[in-house]
Amino acid sequence: KVYLKIQLACDALHVFIIALQRVLLNHSICSVAEHEVLEETSRPLLLGISRLIQRIHADSSVDEMILIDCFQAVTLLVSLFGTKVSKNQSVLSSLTSLAWNTISASPKLKIQQSATSFLASVPLTGMDKLTPDTLWTNGTVTGIAAWFLLMEAVAPVNTKSSKCLNTQFARDHLSD
């Protein structure tokens, strides 16, 4: 029952943010006020969803849709507020780590897609005072490095000399 309520809350947040994004185009006083109220509550919302995702990882009996809804809600919050959520670096770092763990641990494509969508929205925050293009480049290099290490583990195709260099390159980028 608790997880159903959480799923409904994430869905409601999802709908509210999408409606707010559409209304913000009109620049009405009400939409600006709603935006500011949601902005003030973004930190507790991000923190709460982060803790919830941690709980879901620990409880394997939870429906996958709840995890998907959580990542979608976080993605929308980050997309809506952009650099304004960069103050929450510890929460964003935790969510980023959880997203990578979700991608590597879950065999379900929809869950991986929702976590990947969140990771793609992180550069909008300007985390670590880096520009979005630098963050996207770093994310792409990390993704390629992770893919390379996975492929090397599954089906090694490199010669021994280039394998050592490429593997070390990939590990260096994943450890950052």
PDB file of C-alpha atoms in Angstrom:
ATOM      1  CA  LYS A   1       0.000   0.000   0.000  1.00  0.00           C
ATOM      2  CA  VAL A   2       2.836   2.389   0.834  1.00  0.00           C
ATOM      3  CA  TYR A   3       4.518   1.844  -2.514  1.00  0.00           C
ATOM      4  CA  LEU A   4       1.232   2.385  -4.336  1.00  0.00           C
ATOM      5  CA  LYS A   5       0.830   5.755  -2.596  1.00  0.00           C
ATOM      6  CA  ILE A   6       4.401   6.642  -3.549  1.00  0.00           C
ATOM      7  CA  GLN A   7       3.767   5.664  -7.148  1.00  0.00           C
ATOM      8  CA  LEU A   8       0.639   7.824  -7.207  1.00  0.00           C
ATOM      9  CA  ALA A   9       2.570  10.749  -5.694  1.00  0.00           C
ATOM     10  CA  CYS A  10       5.288  10.423  -8.356  1.00  0.00           C
ATOM     11  CA  ASP A  11       2.651  10.274 -11.073  1.00  0.00           C
ATOM     12  CA  ALA A  12       0.919  13.358  -9.659  1.00  0.00           C
ATOM     13  CA  LEU A  13       4.244  15.211  -9.519  1.00  0.00           C
ATOM     14  CA  HIS A  14       4.912  14.150 -13.099  1.00  0.00           C
ATOM     15  CA  VAL A  15       1.572  15.524 -14.308  1.00  0.00           C
ATOM     16  CA  PHE A  16       1.958  18.714 -12.267  1.00  0.00           C
ATOM     17  CA  ILE A  17       5.416  19.459 -13.682  1.00  0.00           C
ATOM     18  CA  ILE A  18       4.346  18.854 -17.270  1.00  0.00           C
ATOM     19  CA  ALA A  19       1.300  21.104 -16.784  1.00  0.00           C
ATOM     20  CA  LEU A  20       3.476  23.756 -15.137  1.00  0.00           C
ATOM     21  CA  GLN A  21       5.970  23.648 -18.033  1.00  0.00           C
ATOM     22  CA  ARG A  22       3.141  24.306 -20.477  1.00  0.00           C
ATOM     23  CA  VAL A  23       1.616  27.104 -18.406  1.00  0.00           C
ATOM     24  CA  LEU A  24       4.985  28.797 -17.828  1.00  0.00           C
ATOM     25  CA  LEU A  25       5.006  29.741 -21.490  1.00  0.00           C
ATOM     26  CA  ASN A  26       2.165  32.179 -20.726  1.00  0.00           C
ATOM     27  CA  HIS A  27       4.134  33.905 -17.936  1.00  0.00           C
ATOM     28  CA  SER A  28       1.053  34.263 -15.775  1.00  0.00           C
ATOM     29  CA  ILE A  29       1.413  35.248 -12.137  1.00  0.00           C
ATOM     30  CA  CYS A  30      -0.098  31.957 -10.962  1.00  0.00           C
ATOM     31  CA  SER A  31       2.310  29.836 -12.977  1.00  0.00           C
ATOM     32  CA  VAL A  32       5.298  31.806 -11.718  1.00  0.00           C
ATOM     33  CA  ALA A  33       4.063  31.376  -8.124  1.00  0.00           C
ATOM     34  CA  GLU A  34       3.568  27.625  -8.651  1.00  0.00           C
ATOM     35  CA  HIS A  35       7.057  27.401 -10.129  1.00  0.00           C
ATOM     36  CA  GLU A  36       8.570  29.175  -7.111  1.00  0.00           C
ATOM     37  CA  VAL A  37       6.694  26.974  -4.639  1.00  0.00           C
ATOM     38  CA  LEU A  38       7.834  23.820  -6.411  1.00  0.00           C
ATOM     39  CA  GLU A  39      11.368  25.194  -6.614  1.00  0.00           C
ATOM     40  CA  GLU A  40      11.423  25.679  -2.825  1.00  0.00           C
ATOM     41  CA  THR A  41      10.335  22.089  -2.305  1.00  0.00           C
ATOM     42  CA  SER A  42      12.700  20.619  -4.907  1.00  0.00           C
ATOM     43  CA  ARG A  43      15.406  19.712  -2.369  1.00  0.00           C
ATOM     44  CA  PRO A  44      13.104  17.735  -0.049  1.00  0.00           C
ATOM     45  CA  LEU A  45      11.480  16.096  -3.068  1.00  0.00           C
ATOM     46  CA  LEU A  46      14.836  15.071  -4.547  1.00  0.00           C
ATOM     47  CA  LEU A  47      16.062  13.852  -1.170  1.00  0.00           C
ATOM     48  CA  GLY A  48      12.876  11.888  -0.521  1.00  0.00           C
ATOM     49  CA  ILE A  49      12.928  10.252  -3.933  1.00  0.00           C
ATOM     50  CA  SER A  50      16.623   9.431  -3.502  1.00  0.00           C
ATOM     51  CA  ARG A  51      15.900   7.673  -0.204  1.00  0.00           C
ATOM     52  CA  LEU A  52      12.963   5.894  -1.777  1.00  0.00           C
ATOM     53  CA  ILE A  53      15.105   4.590  -4.645  1.00  0.00           C
ATOM     54  CA  GLN A  54      17.608   3.301  -2.083  1.00  0.00           C
ATOM     55  CA  ARG A  55      14.784   1.451  -0.306  1.00  0.00           C
ATOM     56  CA  ILE A  56      13.507   0.021  -3.573  1.00  0.00           C
ATOM     57  CA  HIS A  57      16.986  -1.316  -4.367  1.00  0.00           C
ATOM     58  CA  ALA A  58      16.977  -3.097  -1.016  1.00  0.00           C
ATOM     59  CA  ASP A  59      13.482  -4.564  -1.497  1.00  0.00           C
ATOM     60  CA  SER A  60      13.324  -6.852  -4.520  1.00  0.00           C
ATOM     61  CA  SER A  61       9.562  -7.419  -4.167  1.00  0.00           C
ATOM     62  CA  VAL A  62       8.695  -3.863  -5.248  1.00  0.00           C
ATOM     63  CA  ASP A  63       6.958  -3.323  -8.590  1.00  0.00           C
ATOM     64  CA  GLU A  64       9.327  -1.991 -11.263  1.00  0.00           C
ATOM     65  CA  MET A  65       6.900   0.778 -12.218  1.00  0.00           C
ATOM     66  CA  ILE A  66       7.581   2.543  -8.922  1.00  0.00           C
ATOM     67  CA  LEU A  67      11.284   2.780  -9.733  1.00  0.00           C
ATOM     68  CA  ILE A  68      10.477   4.030 -13.228  1.00  0.00           C
ATOM     69  CA  ASP A  69       8.095   6.661 -11.813  1.00  0.00           C
ATOM     70  CA  CYS A  70      10.718   7.801  -9.313  1.00  0.00           C
ATOM     71  CA  PHE A  71      13.347   8.330 -11.999  1.00  0.00           C
ATOM     72  CA  GLN A  72      10.830  10.082 -14.242  1.00  0.00           C
ATOM     73  CA  ALA A  73       9.857  12.463 -11.426  1.00  0.00           C
ATOM     74  CA  VAL A  74      13.494  13.261 -10.662  1.00  0.00           C
ATOM     75  CA  THR A  75      14.239  13.771 -14.356  1.00  0.00           C
ATOM     76  CA  LEU A  76      11.350  16.217 -14.682  1.00  0.00           C
ATOM     77  CA  LEU A  77      12.419  18.140 -11.573  1.00  0.00           C
ATOM     78  CA  VAL A  78      15.973  18.459 -12.867  1.00  0.00           C
ATOM     79  CA  SER A  79      14.734  19.412 -16.339  1.00  0.00           C
ATOM     80  CA  LEU A  80      12.375  22.039 -14.934  1.00  0.00           C
ATOM     81  CA  PHE A  81      14.831  23.738 -12.600  1.00  0.00           C
ATOM     82  CA  GLY A  82      18.176  23.146 -14.324  1.00  0.00           C
ATOM     83  CA  THR A  83      20.984  25.000 -12.581  1.00  0.00           C
ATOM     84  CA  LYS A  84      18.723  25.932  -9.666  1.00  0.00           C
ATOM     85  CA  VAL A  85      19.017  22.381  -8.299  1.00  0.00           C
ATOM     86  CA  SER A  86      22.821  22.476  -8.451  1.00  0.00           C
ATOM     87  CA  LYS A  87      22.798  23.577  -4.785  1.00  0.00           C
ATOM     88  CA  ASN A  88      21.766  20.009  -3.998  1.00  0.00           C
ATOM     89  CA  GLN A  89      25.026  18.454  -5.192  1.00  0.00           C
ATOM     90  CA  SER A  90      25.092  15.737  -2.536  1.00  0.00           C
ATOM     91  CA  VAL A  91      21.564  14.624  -3.401  1.00  0.00           C
ATOM     92  CA  LEU A  92      22.266  14.790  -7.141  1.00  0.00           C
ATOM     93  CA  SER A  93      25.481  12.804  -6.671  1.00  0.00           C
ATOM     94  CA  SER A  94      23.575  10.189  -4.709  1.00  0.00           C
ATOM     95  CA  LEU A  95      20.869  10.011  -7.385  1.00  0.00           C
ATOM     96  CA  THR A  96      23.507   9.761 -10.125  1.00  0.00           C
ATOM     97  CA  SER A  97      25.160   6.880  -8.303  1.00  0.00           C
ATOM     98  CA  LEU A  98      21.788   5.190  -7.805  1.00  0.00           C
ATOM     99  CA  ALA A  99      21.009   5.608 -11.501  1.00  0.00           C
ATOM    100  CA  TRP A 100      24.286   3.958 -12.510  1.00  0.00           C
ATOM    101  CA  ASN A 101      23.624   1.147 -10.018  1.00  0.00           C
ATOM    102  CA  THR A 102      20.130   0.721 -11.437  1.00  0.00           C
ATOM    103  CA  ILE A 103      21.419   0.538 -14.989  1.00  0.00           C
ATOM    104  CA  SER A 104      23.997  -2.088 -14.087  1.00  0.00           C
ATOM    105  CA  ALA A 105      21.782  -4.125 -11.741  1.00  0.00           C
ATOM    106  CA  SER A 106      18.433  -4.193 -13.509  1.00  0.00           C
ATOM    107  CA  PRO A 107      17.900  -6.432 -16.532  1.00  0.00           C
ATOM    108  CA  LYS A 108      14.667  -4.591 -17.410  1.00  0.00           C
ATOM    109  CA  LEU A 109      14.944  -2.160 -20.309  1.00  0.00           C
ATOM    110  CA  LYS A 110      12.250   0.271 -19.100  1.00  0.00           C
ATOM    111  CA  ILE A 111      14.003   0.715 -15.753  1.00  0.00           C
ATOM    112  CA  GLN A 112      17.345   1.256 -17.491  1.00  0.00           C
ATOM    113  CA  GLN A 113      15.745   3.819 -19.820  1.00  0.00           C
ATOM    114  CA  SER A 114      14.270   5.816 -16.945  1.00  0.00           C
ATOM    115  CA  ALA A 115      17.617   5.854 -15.107  1.00  0.00           C
ATOM    116  CA  THR A 116      19.398   6.823 -18.331  1.00  0.00           C
ATOM    117  CA  SER A 117      16.936   9.673 -18.893  1.00  0.00           C
ATOM    118  CA  PHE A 118      17.822  11.016 -15.468  1.00  0.00           C
ATOM    119  CA  LEU A 119      21.553  10.737 -16.202  1.00  0.00           C
ATOM    120  CA  ALA A 120      21.001  12.627 -19.449  1.00  0.00           C
ATOM    121  CA  SER A 121      19.279  15.452 -17.533  1.00  0.00           C
ATOM    122  CA  VAL A 122      22.070  15.859 -14.960  1.00  0.00           C
ATOM    123  CA  PRO A 123      24.184  18.145 -17.202  1.00  0.00           C
ATOM    124  CA  LEU A 124      21.334  20.671 -17.084  1.00  0.00           C
ATOM    125  CA  THR A 125      22.180  21.264 -13.424  1.00  0.00           C
ATOM    126  CA  GLY A 126      25.701  22.535 -13.992  1.00  0.00           C
ATOM    127  CA  MET A 127      26.902  20.255 -11.189  1.00  0.00           C
ATOM    128  CA  ASP A 128      30.456  20.811  -9.943  1.00  0.00           C
ATOM    129  CA  LYS A 129      30.371  24.202 -11.681  1.00  0.00           C
ATOM    130  CA  LEU A 130      31.006  22.522 -15.014  1.00  0.00           C
ATOM    131  CA  THR A 131      29.244  23.626 -18.156  1.00  0.00           C
ATOM    132  CA  PRO A 132      26.523  21.352 -19.554  1.00  0.00           C
ATOM    133  CA  ASP A 133      28.641  20.474 -22.604  1.00  0.00           C
ATOM    134  CA  THR A 134      31.532  19.365 -20.365  1.00  0.00           C
ATOM    135  CA  LEU A 135      29.167  17.290 -18.243  1.00  0.00           C
ATOM    136  CA  TRP A 136      27.633  15.660 -21.331  1.00  0.00           C
ATOM    137  CA  THR A 137      31.097  14.941 -22.721  1.00  0.00           C
ATOM    138  CA  ASN A 138      32.168  13.385 -19.418  1.00  0.00           C
ATOM    139  CA  GLY A 139      28.970  11.330 -19.328  1.00  0.00           C
ATOM    140  CA  THR A 140      29.507  10.123 -22.871  1.00  0.00           C
ATOM    141  CA  VAL A 141      33.125   9.148 -22.165  1.00  0.00           C
ATOM    142  CA  THR A 142      32.010   7.323 -19.020  1.00  0.00           C
ATOM    143  CA  GLY A 143      29.297   5.487 -20.939  1.00  0.00           C
ATOM    144  CA  ILE A 144      31.705   4.486 -23.697  1.00  0.00           C
ATOM    145  CA  ALA A 145      34.273   3.348 -21.143  1.00  0.00           C
ATOM    146  CA  ALA A 146      31.650   1.248 -19.327  1.00  0.00           C
ATOM    147  CA  TRP A 147      30.507  -0.234 -22.637  1.00  0.00           C
ATOM    148  CA  PHE A 148      34.105  -1.036 -23.612  1.00  0.00           C
ATOM    149  CA  LEU A 149      34.800  -2.821 -20.308  1.00  0.00           C
ATOM    150  CA  LEU A 150      31.564  -4.779 -20.658  1.00  0.00           C
ATOM    151  CA  MET A 151      32.428  -5.854 -24.190  1.00  0.00           C
ATOM    152  CA  GLU A 152      35.969  -6.794 -23.142  1.00  0.00           C
ATOM    153  CA  ALA A 153      34.544  -8.967 -20.362  1.00  0.00           C
ATOM    154  CA  VAL A 154      31.997 -10.651 -22.632  1.00  0.00           C
ATOM    155  CA  ALA A 155      33.954 -11.027 -25.863  1.00  0.00           C
ATOM    156  CA  PRO A 156      37.551  -9.785 -25.833  1.00  0.00           C
ATOM    157  CA  VAL A 157      38.573  -8.702 -29.316  1.00  0.00           C
ATOM    158  CA  ASN A 158      41.730  -6.651 -28.789  1.00  0.00           C
ATOM    159  CA  THR A 159      45.282  -7.833 -28.977  1.00  0.00           C
ATOM    160  CA  LYS A 160      47.144  -7.978 -25.692  1.00  0.00           C
ATOM    161  CA  SER A 161      49.121  -4.762 -26.228  1.00  0.00           C
ATOM    162  CA  SER A 162      46.156  -2.555 -27.170  1.00  0.00           C
ATOM    163  CA  LYS A 163      43.879  -4.316 -24.689  1.00  0.00           C
ATOM    164  CA  CYS A 164      46.003  -3.164 -21.762  1.00  0.00           C
ATOM    165  CA  LEU A 165      45.999   0.466 -22.936  1.00  0.00           C
ATOM    166  CA  ASN A 166      42.287   0.558 -23.791  1.00  0.00           C
ATOM    167  CA  THR A 167      41.277  -1.233 -20.613  1.00  0.00           C
ATOM    168  CA  GLN A 168      43.397   1.099 -18.486  1.00  0.00           C
ATOM    169  CA  PHE A 169      41.908   4.122 -20.302  1.00  0.00           C
ATOM    170  CA  ALA A 170      38.382   2.848 -19.656  1.00  0.00           C
ATOM    171  CA  ARG A 171      39.064   2.098 -15.991  1.00  0.00           C
ATOM    172  CA  ASP A 172      40.598   5.527 -15.468  1.00  0.00           C
ATOM    173  CA  HIS A 173      37.450   7.195 -16.794  1.00  0.00           C
ATOM    174  CA  LEU A 174      35.129   5.023 -14.741  1.00  0.00           C
ATOM    175  CA  SER A 175      37.032   5.672 -11.518  1.00  0.00           C
ATOM    176  CA  ASP A 176      36.669   9.459 -11.920  1.00  0.00           C
TER     177      ASP A 176
END
